[in-house]
């Protein structure tokens, strides 16, 4: 059910975003407490503002009302992904070279399932991350298909 709602929402929002030169970052359909939330994260080069989120929300809401893919009551939220935006696609990785990232793996590499550091390279579906262990810098090569979740990370 959830994946069908996400897929339908992606199909409905994509033409709206293309018309406004915006990018779809992610769609979530989740239950929190007693309430369902349909969250659509959008962005563009240089960031997105609240009026753009409002416009997309209105247009998408109309499309969702027409198609009616969700039977229960839900809240629609359209927003920016924030500074720790998800990195989901091969293209996302290629665009975020030299940025600080957090990566969680399906299975360990060198005994670790999470890495945080600088994405120094992404070639042939392999992410190379430079990270610190105490005072030493190390590099790890992670195949794209072993990445469970990835996002930009705020460096402190």
Coordinates of N, CA, C and O in Angstrom, one line a residue:
X1 N 0.8 -1.2 0.0 CA 0.0 0.0 0.0 C 0.9 1.3 0.0 O 0.7 2.1 -0.8
X2 N 1.8 1.3 0.9 CA 2.7 2.5 1.0 C 3.4 2.8 -0.2 O 3.6 3.9 -0.7
X3 N 4.0 1.7 -0.8 CA 4.8 1.9 -2.0 C 4.0 2.3 -3.2 O 4.4 3.1 -4.1
X4 N 2.7 1.9 -3.2 CA 1.8 2.3 -4.3 C 1.5 3.8 -4.2 O 1.4 4.5 -5.2
X5 N 1.3 4.3 -3.0 CA 1.0 5.7 -2.7 C 2.2 6.5 -3.1 O 2.0 7.6 -3.8
X6 N 3.4 6.1 -2.7 CA 4.6 6.8 -3.0 C 4.8 6.9 -4.6 O 5.0 7.9 -5.1
X7 N 4.6 5.7 -5.2 CA 4.8 5.7 -6.7 C 3.8 6.6 -7.4 O 4.1 7.4 -8.3
X8 N 2.5 6.6 -7.0 CA 1.5 7.4 -7.6 C 1.8 8.9 -7.4 O 1.7 9.7 -8.3
X9 N 2.2 9.2 -6.1 CA 2.5 10.6 -5.8 C 3.7 11.1 -6.7 O 3.7 12.2 -7.2
X10 N 4.7 10.3 -6.8 CA 5.9 10.6 -7.7 C 5.4 10.9 -9.1 O 5.8 11.9 -9.7
X11 N 4.5 10.1 -9.6 CA 4.0 10.2 -11.0 C 3.2 11.5 -11.1 O 3.3 12.2 -12.1
X12 N 2.5 11.9 -10.1 CA 1.6 13.1 -10.1 C 2.4 14.4 -10.0 O 2.1 15.4 -10.6
X13 N 3.5 14.3 -9.1 CA 4.2 15.5 -8.8 C 5.3 15.9 -9.9 O 5.6 17.0 -10.0
X14 N 5.8 14.8 -10.5 CA 6.9 15.1 -11.5 C 6.6 16.1 -12.5 O 7.4 17.0 -12.7
X15 N 5.5 16.1 -13.2 CA 5.2 17.1 -14.2 C 5.1 18.5 -13.6 O 5.5 19.5 -14.2
X16 N 4.6 18.6 -12.4 CA 4.5 19.9 -11.7 C 5.9 20.5 -11.5 O 6.2 21.6 -11.7
X17 N 6.8 19.6 -11.0 CA 8.1 20.0 -10.7 C 8.9 20.4 -12.0 O 9.7 21.3 -12.0
X18 N 8.7 19.6 -13.0 CA 9.4 19.9 -14.3 C 9.0 21.2 -14.8 O 9.9 22.0 -15.3
X19 N 7.8 21.6 -14.7 CA 7.3 22.9 -15.2 C 7.9 24.0 -14.4 O 8.1 25.1 -14.9
X20 N 8.2 23.8 -13.1 CA 8.8 24.8 -12.3 C 10.3 24.7 -12.1 O 10.9 25.4 -11.3
X21 N 10.9 23.8 -12.9 CA 12.4 23.6 -12.8 C 12.8 23.2 -11.4 O 13.8 23.7 -10.8
X22 N 12.0 22.3 -10.7 CA 12.3 21.8 -9.4 C 12.7 20.4 -9.5 O 12.3 19.7 -10.4
X23 N 13.3 19.9 -8.4 CA 13.8 18.5 -8.4 C 13.0 17.7 -7.3 O 12.9 18.3 -6.2
X24 N 12.6 16.5 -7.5 CA 12.0 15.7 -6.5 C 13.1 15.0 -5.8 O 13.9 14.3 -6.4
X25 N 13.2 15.1 -4.5 CA 14.2 14.5 -3.7 C 13.7 13.2 -3.1 O 14.4 12.2 -3.1
X26 N 12.5 13.2 -2.5 CA 12.0 12.0 -1.9 C 10.5 12.2 -1.6 O 10.0 13.3 -1.6
X27 N 9.8 11.0 -1.5 CA 8.4 11.0 -1.1 C 8.3 9.9 0.0 O 8.8 8.8 -0.1
X28 N 7.6 10.3 1.1 CA 7.4 9.3 2.2 C 5.9 9.3 2.4 O 5.2 10.3 2.4
X29 N 5.4 8.1 2.8 CA 4.0 8.0 3.3 C 4.1 7.2 4.5 O 4.4 6.0 4.5
X30 N 4.0 7.9 5.7 CA 4.2 7.2 7.0 C 3.1 7.5 8.0 O 2.4 8.5 7.9
X31 N 3.0 6.6 8.9 CA 2.0 6.8 10.0 C 2.8 7.2 11.2 O 3.8 6.5 11.6
X32 N 2.4 8.3 11.9 CA 3.0 8.7 13.1 C 1.9 8.9 14.1 O 1.0 9.8 13.9
X33 N 1.9 8.1 15.1 CA 0.8 8.1 16.1 C -0.5 7.6 15.3 O -0.5 6.6 14.7
X34 N -1.5 8.4 15.4 CA -2.8 8.0 14.7 C -2.9 8.6 13.4 O -3.8 8.4 12.6
X35 N -1.9 9.5 13.0 CA -2.1 10.2 11.7 C -1.1 9.7 10.6 O 0.0 9.3 10.9
X36 N -1.6 9.8 9.4 CA -0.8 9.5 8.2 C -0.3 10.8 7.6 O -1.0 11.8 7.6
X37 N 0.9 10.7 7.1 CA 1.6 11.9 6.5 C 2.1 11.5 5.1 O 2.8 10.5 5.0
X38 N 1.8 12.3 4.1 CA 2.4 12.2 2.8 C 3.3 13.3 2.7 O 2.9 14.5 2.6
X39 N 4.6 13.0 2.7 CA 5.7 14.1 2.7 C 6.4 14.1 1.3 O 6.9 13.0 0.9
X40 N 6.4 15.2 0.7 CA 7.1 15.4 -0.6 C 8.3 16.4 -0.4 O 8.0 17.5 0.0
X41 N 9.5 15.9 -0.6 CA 10.7 16.8 -0.5 C 11.1 17.2 -1.8 O 11.4 16.4 -2.7
X42 N 11.2 18.6 -2.0 CA 11.6 19.1 -3.3 C 12.8 20.1 -3.1 O 13.0 20.6 -2.0
X43 N 13.5 20.3 -4.2 CA 14.7 21.2 -4.1 C 15.0 21.8 -5.4 O 14.4 21.4 -6.4
X44 N 16.0 22.7 -5.4 CA 16.6 23.2 -6.7 C 17.9 23.8 -6.3 O 18.3 24.0 -5.1
X45 N 18.7 24.0 -7.3 CA 20.0 24.6 -7.1 C 19.9 25.9 -6.4 O 19.0 26.8 -6.8
X46 N 20.6 26.1 -5.3 CA 20.5 27.3 -4.5 C 19.4 27.3 -3.4 O 19.2 28.2 -2.7
X47 N 18.6 26.2 -3.4 CA 17.6 26.0 -2.3 C 16.2 26.5 -2.8 O 16.0 27.1 -3.8
X48 N 15.3 26.1 -2.0 CA 13.9 26.3 -2.3 C 13.3 27.2 -1.2 O 13.7 27.2 -0.1
X49 N 12.2 28.0 -1.6 CA 11.6 28.8 -0.5 C 10.2 28.3 -0.3 O 9.6 27.5 -1.0
X50 N 9.6 28.9 0.8 CA 8.3 28.4 1.3 C 7.2 28.7 0.2 O 6.2 27.9 0.1
X51 N 7.3 29.7 -0.6 CA 6.2 30.0 -1.6 C 6.2 28.9 -2.6 O 5.2 28.5 -3.1
X52 N 7.4 28.4 -3.0 CA 7.5 27.4 -4.0 C 6.9 26.1 -3.4 O 6.2 25.4 -4.1
X53 N 7.2 25.8 -2.2 CA 6.6 24.6 -1.5 C 5.0 24.7 -1.5 O 4.3 23.8 -1.8
X54 N 4.5 25.9 -1.2 CA 3.1 26.2 -1.2 C 2.4 26.0 -2.5 O 1.4 25.3 -2.6
X55 N 3.1 26.5 -3.6 CA 2.5 26.3 -4.9 C 2.5 24.8 -5.3 O 1.5 24.4 -5.8
X56 N 3.6 24.1 -5.1 CA 3.6 22.7 -5.4 C 2.5 21.9 -4.6 O 1.8 21.1 -5.1
X57 N 2.4 22.3 -3.3 CA 1.4 21.6 -2.4 C 0.0 21.8 -3.0 O -0.8 20.8 -3.0
X58 N -0.3 23.0 -3.4 CA -1.7 23.3 -3.9 C -1.9 22.5 -5.2 O -3.0 21.9 -5.3
X59 N -1.0 22.5 -6.1 CA -1.2 21.8 -7.4 C -1.2 20.3 -7.2 O -2.0 19.6 -7.8
X60 N -0.4 19.8 -6.3 CA -0.3 18.3 -6.1 C -1.6 17.9 -5.3 O -2.2 16.9 -5.6
X61 N -2.1 18.7 -4.4 CA -3.3 18.4 -3.7 C -4.5 18.2 -4.7 O -5.3 17.3 -4.5
X62 N -4.6 19.1 -5.7 CA -5.6 19.0 -6.7 C -5.5 17.7 -7.4 O -6.5 17.0 -7.6
X63 N -4.3 17.3 -7.8 CA -4.1 16.1 -8.6 C -4.5 14.9 -7.7 O -5.1 13.9 -8.1
X64 N -4.0 14.9 -6.4 CA -4.3 13.8 -5.5 C -5.8 13.7 -5.3 O -6.4 12.5 -5.2
X65 N -6.6 14.8 -5.2 CA -8.0 14.7 -5.1 C -8.7 14.1 -6.3 O -9.6 13.3 -6.1
X66 N -8.2 14.4 -7.5 CA -8.7 13.8 -8.7 C -8.5 12.3 -8.7 O -9.4 11.5 -9.0
X67 N -7.3 11.8 -8.5 CA -6.9 10.4 -8.6 C -7.3 9.6 -7.4 O -7.7 8.5 -7.5
X68 N -7.3 10.3 -6.2 CA -7.7 9.7 -4.9 C -7.1 8.4 -4.6 O -7.7 7.4 -4.4
X69 N -5.7 8.3 -4.5 CA -5.0 7.1 -4.3 C -5.0 6.7 -2.8 O -4.6 5.6 -2.4
X70 N -5.4 7.6 -1.9 CA -5.3 7.4 -0.5 C -6.7 7.4 0.1 O -7.4 8.4 0.1
X71 N -7.1 6.3 0.7 CA -8.5 6.2 1.2 C -8.6 6.8 2.6 O -9.6 7.4 2.9
X72 N -7.6 6.7 3.5 CA -7.7 7.3 4.8 C -7.3 8.7 4.8 O -6.8 9.3 3.9
X73 N -7.7 9.4 5.9 CA -7.3 10.8 6.1 C -5.8 10.9 6.2 O -5.2 10.1 6.8
X74 N -5.2 12.0 5.7 CA -3.7 12.2 5.8 C -3.4 13.7 5.7 O -4.2 14.5 5.3
X75 N -2.2 14.0 6.1 CA -1.7 15.4 6.0 C -0.7 15.4 4.8 O 0.2 14.5 4.8
X76 N -0.8 16.3 3.9 CA 0.2 16.5 2.8 C 1.2 17.6 3.3 O 0.8 18.7 3.7
X77 N 2.5 17.3 3.2 CA 3.5 18.2 3.5 C 4.5 18.3 2.4 O 5.0 17.3 2.0
X78 N 4.7 19.5 1.9 CA 5.7 19.7 0.8 C 6.8 20.6 1.4 O 6.4 21.7 1.8
X79 N 8.0 20.1 1.4 CA 9.1 20.9 2.0 C 10.4 20.7 1.4 O 10.6 19.8 0.6
X80 N 11.4 21.4 1.8 CA 12.8 21.3 1.5 C 13.3 20.0 2.2 O 12.9 19.8 3.3
X81 N 14.3 19.3 1.7 CA 14.8 18.2 2.4 C 15.8 18.6 3.6 O 16.2 17.8 4.4
X82 N 16.1 19.9 3.6 CA 17.0 20.4 4.7 C 18.4 20.2 4.4 O 18.8 19.7 3.3
X83 N 19.3 20.6 5.3 CA 20.7 20.5 5.1 C 21.2 19.1 5.0 O 22.3 18.8 4.4
X84 N 20.5 18.2 5.7 CA 20.9 16.8 5.7 C 20.1 16.0 4.7 O 19.5 14.9 5.0
X85 N 20.0 16.5 3.5 CA 19.1 15.9 2.5 C 19.6 14.5 2.1 O 20.8 14.2 2.1
X86 N 18.6 13.6 1.8 CA 19.0 12.2 1.4 C 19.8 12.2 0.1 O 19.6 13.1 -0.8
X87 N 20.6 11.2 0.0 CA 21.3 10.9 -1.3 C 20.8 9.6 -1.7 O 21.2 8.6 -1.0
X88 N 20.1 9.5 -2.7 CA 19.4 8.3 -3.1 C 19.8 7.6 -4.4 O 19.8 6.4 -4.5
X89 N 20.2 8.5 -5.3 CA 20.5 7.9 -6.7 C 22.0 8.1 -7.0 O 22.8 8.8 -6.3
X90 N 22.4 7.4 -8.0 CA 23.8 7.5 -8.6 C 24.1 8.9 -8.9 O 25.2 9.4 -8.6
X91 N 23.1 9.6 -9.5 CA 23.3 11.0 -9.9 C 23.5 11.9 -8.6 O 24.3 12.8 -8.6
X92 N 22.8 11.6 -7.5 CA 22.9 12.3 -6.3 C 24.4 12.2 -5.8 O 25.0 13.2 -5.3
X93 N 24.9 11.0 -5.8 CA 26.3 10.8 -5.4 C 27.2 11.6 -6.2 O 28.1 12.3 -5.7
X94 N 27.1 11.5 -7.5 CA 28.0 12.2 -8.4 C 27.9 13.8 -8.2 O 28.9 14.4 -8.3
X95 N 26.7 14.3 -7.8 CA 26.6 15.7 -7.6 C 27.2 16.2 -6.2 O 27.4 17.4 -6.0
X96 N 27.4 15.2 -5.3 CA 27.8 15.6 -4.0 C 29.3 15.3 -3.6 O 29.6 15.2 -2.4
X97 N 30.1 15.1 -4.6 CA 31.5 14.9 -4.4 C 32.1 16.1 -3.6 O 31.7 17.2 -3.9
X98 N 33.0 15.8 -2.7 CA 33.7 16.8 -1.8 C 32.7 17.4 -0.8 O 33.0 18.4 -0.2
X99 N 31.6 16.7 -0.5 CA 30.7 17.1 0.6 C 30.8 16.1 1.7 O 31.1 14.9 1.4
X100 N 30.4 16.5 2.9 CA 30.4 15.6 4.0 C 29.1 14.7 4.0 O 28.0 15.3 3.8
X101 N 29.3 13.4 4.1 CA 28.2 12.5 3.9 C 28.1 11.5 5.1 O 29.2 11.2 5.7
X102 N 27.0 11.0 5.3 CA 26.8 9.9 6.3 C 26.2 8.7 5.5 O 25.2 8.9 4.7
X103 N 26.8 7.5 5.6 CA 26.3 6.4 4.8 C 26.1 5.2 5.8 O 27.0 4.9 6.6
X104 N 25.0 4.6 5.6 CA 24.7 3.3 6.4 C 24.6 2.2 5.4 O 24.0 2.3 4.4
X105 N 25.2 1.1 5.8 CA 25.3 -0.1 4.8 C 24.4 -1.2 5.2 O 24.0 -1.4 6.4
X106 N 24.1 -2.1 4.2 CA 23.3 -3.3 4.5 C 24.2 -4.3 5.2 O 23.7 -5.0 6.1
X107 N 25.4 -4.3 4.9 CA 26.4 -5.3 5.6 C 27.7 -4.6 5.8 O 28.1 -3.7 5.1
X108 N 28.4 -5.0 6.8 CA 29.7 -4.3 7.2 C 30.8 -4.3 6.1 O 30.9 -5.3 5.4
X109 N 31.6 -3.3 6.1 CA 32.8 -3.3 5.4 C 33.9 -2.9 6.4 O 33.7 -1.9 7.2
X110 N 35.0 -3.7 6.5 CA 36.0 -3.5 7.5 C 35.4 -3.4 8.9 O 35.8 -2.6 9.7
X111 N 34.4 -4.2 9.1 CA 33.7 -4.3 10.4 C 32.8 -3.2 10.8 O 32.3 -3.1 11.9
X112 N 32.6 -2.3 9.9 CA 31.7 -1.1 10.2 C 30.5 -1.1 9.2 O 30.6 -1.4 8.1
X113 N 29.4 -0.6 9.8 CA 28.1 -0.5 9.0 C 27.8 1.0 8.7 O 26.9 1.2 8.0
X114 N 28.5 1.9 9.3 CA 28.2 3.3 9.1 C 29.5 4.1 8.9 O 30.5 3.7 9.6
X115 N 29.5 5.0 8.0 CA 30.7 5.9 7.8 C 30.2 7.3 7.6 O 29.2 7.6 7.0
X116 N 31.0 8.2 8.2 CA 30.8 9.6 7.9 C 32.1 10.3 7.6 O 33.1 10.1 8.3
X117 N 32.1 11.0 6.5 CA 33.3 11.7 6.0 C 33.1 12.4 4.7 O 31.9 12.6 4.3
X118 N 34.1 12.7 4.0 CA 34.0 13.4 2.8 C 33.9 12.4 1.6 O 34.7 11.5 1.5
X119 N 32.9 12.6 0.8 CA 32.8 11.8 -0.4 C 33.8 12.3 -1.4 O 33.6 13.4 -2.0
X120 N 34.9 11.6 -1.6 CA 36.0 12.1 -2.4 C 35.9 11.7 -3.9 O 36.5 12.3 -4.7
X121 N 35.1 10.6 -4.1 CA 35.0 10.2 -5.5 C 33.7 9.3 -5.6 O 33.3 8.7 -4.6
X122 N 33.2 9.2 -6.8 CA 32.1 8.3 -7.1 C 32.3 7.9 -8.6 O 32.0 8.7 -9.5
X123 N 32.8 6.7 -8.8 CA 33.1 6.2 -10.2 C 32.6 4.7 -10.2 O 32.8 4.0 -9.3
X124 N 32.0 4.4 -11.4 CA 31.6 3.0 -11.6 C 30.8 2.4 -10.5 O 31.0 1.3 -10.0
X125 N 29.9 3.3 -9.9 CA 29.0 2.9 -8.8 C 29.7 2.5 -7.5 O 29.2 1.7 -6.8
X126 N 30.9 3.1 -7.3 CA 31.6 3.0 -6.1 C 31.9 4.3 -5.4 O 32.5 5.2 -6.1
X127 N 31.4 4.5 -4.2 CA 31.6 5.7 -3.5 C 32.9 5.6 -2.6 O 33.1 4.6 -1.9
X128 N 33.8 6.6 -2.8 CA 35.0 6.6 -1.9 C 34.8 7.7 -0.9 O 34.6 8.8 -1.3
X129 N 34.9 7.3 0.4 CA 34.7 8.2 1.5 C 36.0 8.3 2.3 O 36.5 7.2 2.7
X130 N 36.4 9.5 2.5 CA 37.6 9.7 3.4 C 37.1 10.1 4.8 O 36.3 11.0 4.9
X131 N 37.5 9.3 5.8 CA 37.0 9.6 7.1 C 38.1 9.5 8.1 O 39.2 9.1 7.8
X132 N 37.9 10.0 9.3 CA 38.9 10.0 10.3 C 38.7 9.0 11.4 O 37.6 8.8 11.8
X133 N 39.8 8.3 11.8 CA 39.7 7.5 13.0 C 40.8 8.0 13.9 O 42.0 8.0 13.6
X134 N 40.3 8.7 15.0 CA 41.1 9.5 15.9 C 41.9 10.5 15.1 O 41.2 11.4 14.6
X135 N 43.2 10.5 14.9 CA 43.9 11.5 14.2 C 44.3 11.1 12.7 O 44.8 11.9 12.0
X136 N 44.0 9.8 12.4 CA 44.4 9.3 11.1 C 43.3 9.4 10.1 O 42.1 9.1 10.4
X137 N 43.6 9.7 8.8 CA 42.6 9.7 7.7 C 42.7 8.3 7.1 O 43.7 7.8 6.8
X138 N 41.5 7.8 6.8 CA 41.3 6.5 6.1 C 40.4 6.7 4.9 O 39.5 7.6 4.9
X139 N 40.4 5.8 4.0 CA 39.5 5.8 2.9 C 38.8 4.4 2.8 O 39.4 3.4 3.1
X140 N 37.5 4.4 2.4 CA 36.8 3.2 2.2 C 36.1 3.3 0.9 O 35.6 4.4 0.5
X141 N 36.0 2.2 0.1 CA 35.3 2.2 -1.1 C 34.0 1.4 -0.9 O 34.1 0.2 -0.4
X142 N 32.9 2.0 -1.2 CA 31.6 1.3 -0.9 C 30.8 1.2 -2.2 O 30.5 2.2 -2.8
X143 N 30.5 -0.1 -2.6 CA 29.7 -0.3 -3.8 C 28.3 0.3 -3.5 O 27.7 0.2 -2.4
X144 N 27.7 1.0 -4.5 CA 26.4 1.6 -4.4 C 25.3 0.6 -3.9 O 24.5 1.0 -3.1
X145 N 25.4 -0.6 -4.4 CA 24.3 -1.6 -4.0 C 24.4 -2.1 -2.6 O 23.6 -2.8 -2.1
X146 N 25.5 -1.7 -1.9 CA 25.6 -2.0 -0.4 C 25.1 -0.9 0.5 O 25.1 -1.0 1.7
X147 N 24.7 0.2 -0.1 CA 24.3 1.4 0.7 C 22.8 1.3 1.0 O 22.0 1.3 0.1
X148 N 22.5 1.2 2.3 CA 21.1 1.1 2.7 C 20.5 2.5 2.7 O 19.3 2.7 2.3
X149 N 21.3 3.5 3.2 CA 20.8 4.9 3.4 C 22.0 5.8 3.3 O 23.1 5.5 3.8
X150 N 21.8 7.0 2.7 CA 22.9 8.0 2.7 C 22.2 9.4 2.7 O 21.1 9.5 2.2
X151 N 23.0 10.3 3.3 CA 22.5 11.7 3.4 C 23.7 12.6 3.5 O 24.8 12.2 3.9
X152 N 23.5 13.9 3.2 CA 24.5 14.9 3.5 C 24.6 15.0 5.0 O 23.6 14.7 5.7
X153 N 25.7 15.3 5.6 CA 25.9 15.4 7.0 C 26.5 16.7 7.3 O 27.5 17.2 6.7
X154 N 26.0 17.4 8.4 CA 26.6 18.6 8.8 C 27.9 18.3 9.5 O 27.9 17.5 10.5
X155 N 28.9 19.0 9.1 CA 30.2 18.8 9.7 C 30.4 19.7 10.9 O 30.2 20.9 10.8
X156 N 30.7 19.2 12.1 CA 30.8 20.0 13.3 C 32.3 20.4 13.5 O 33.2 19.8 13.1

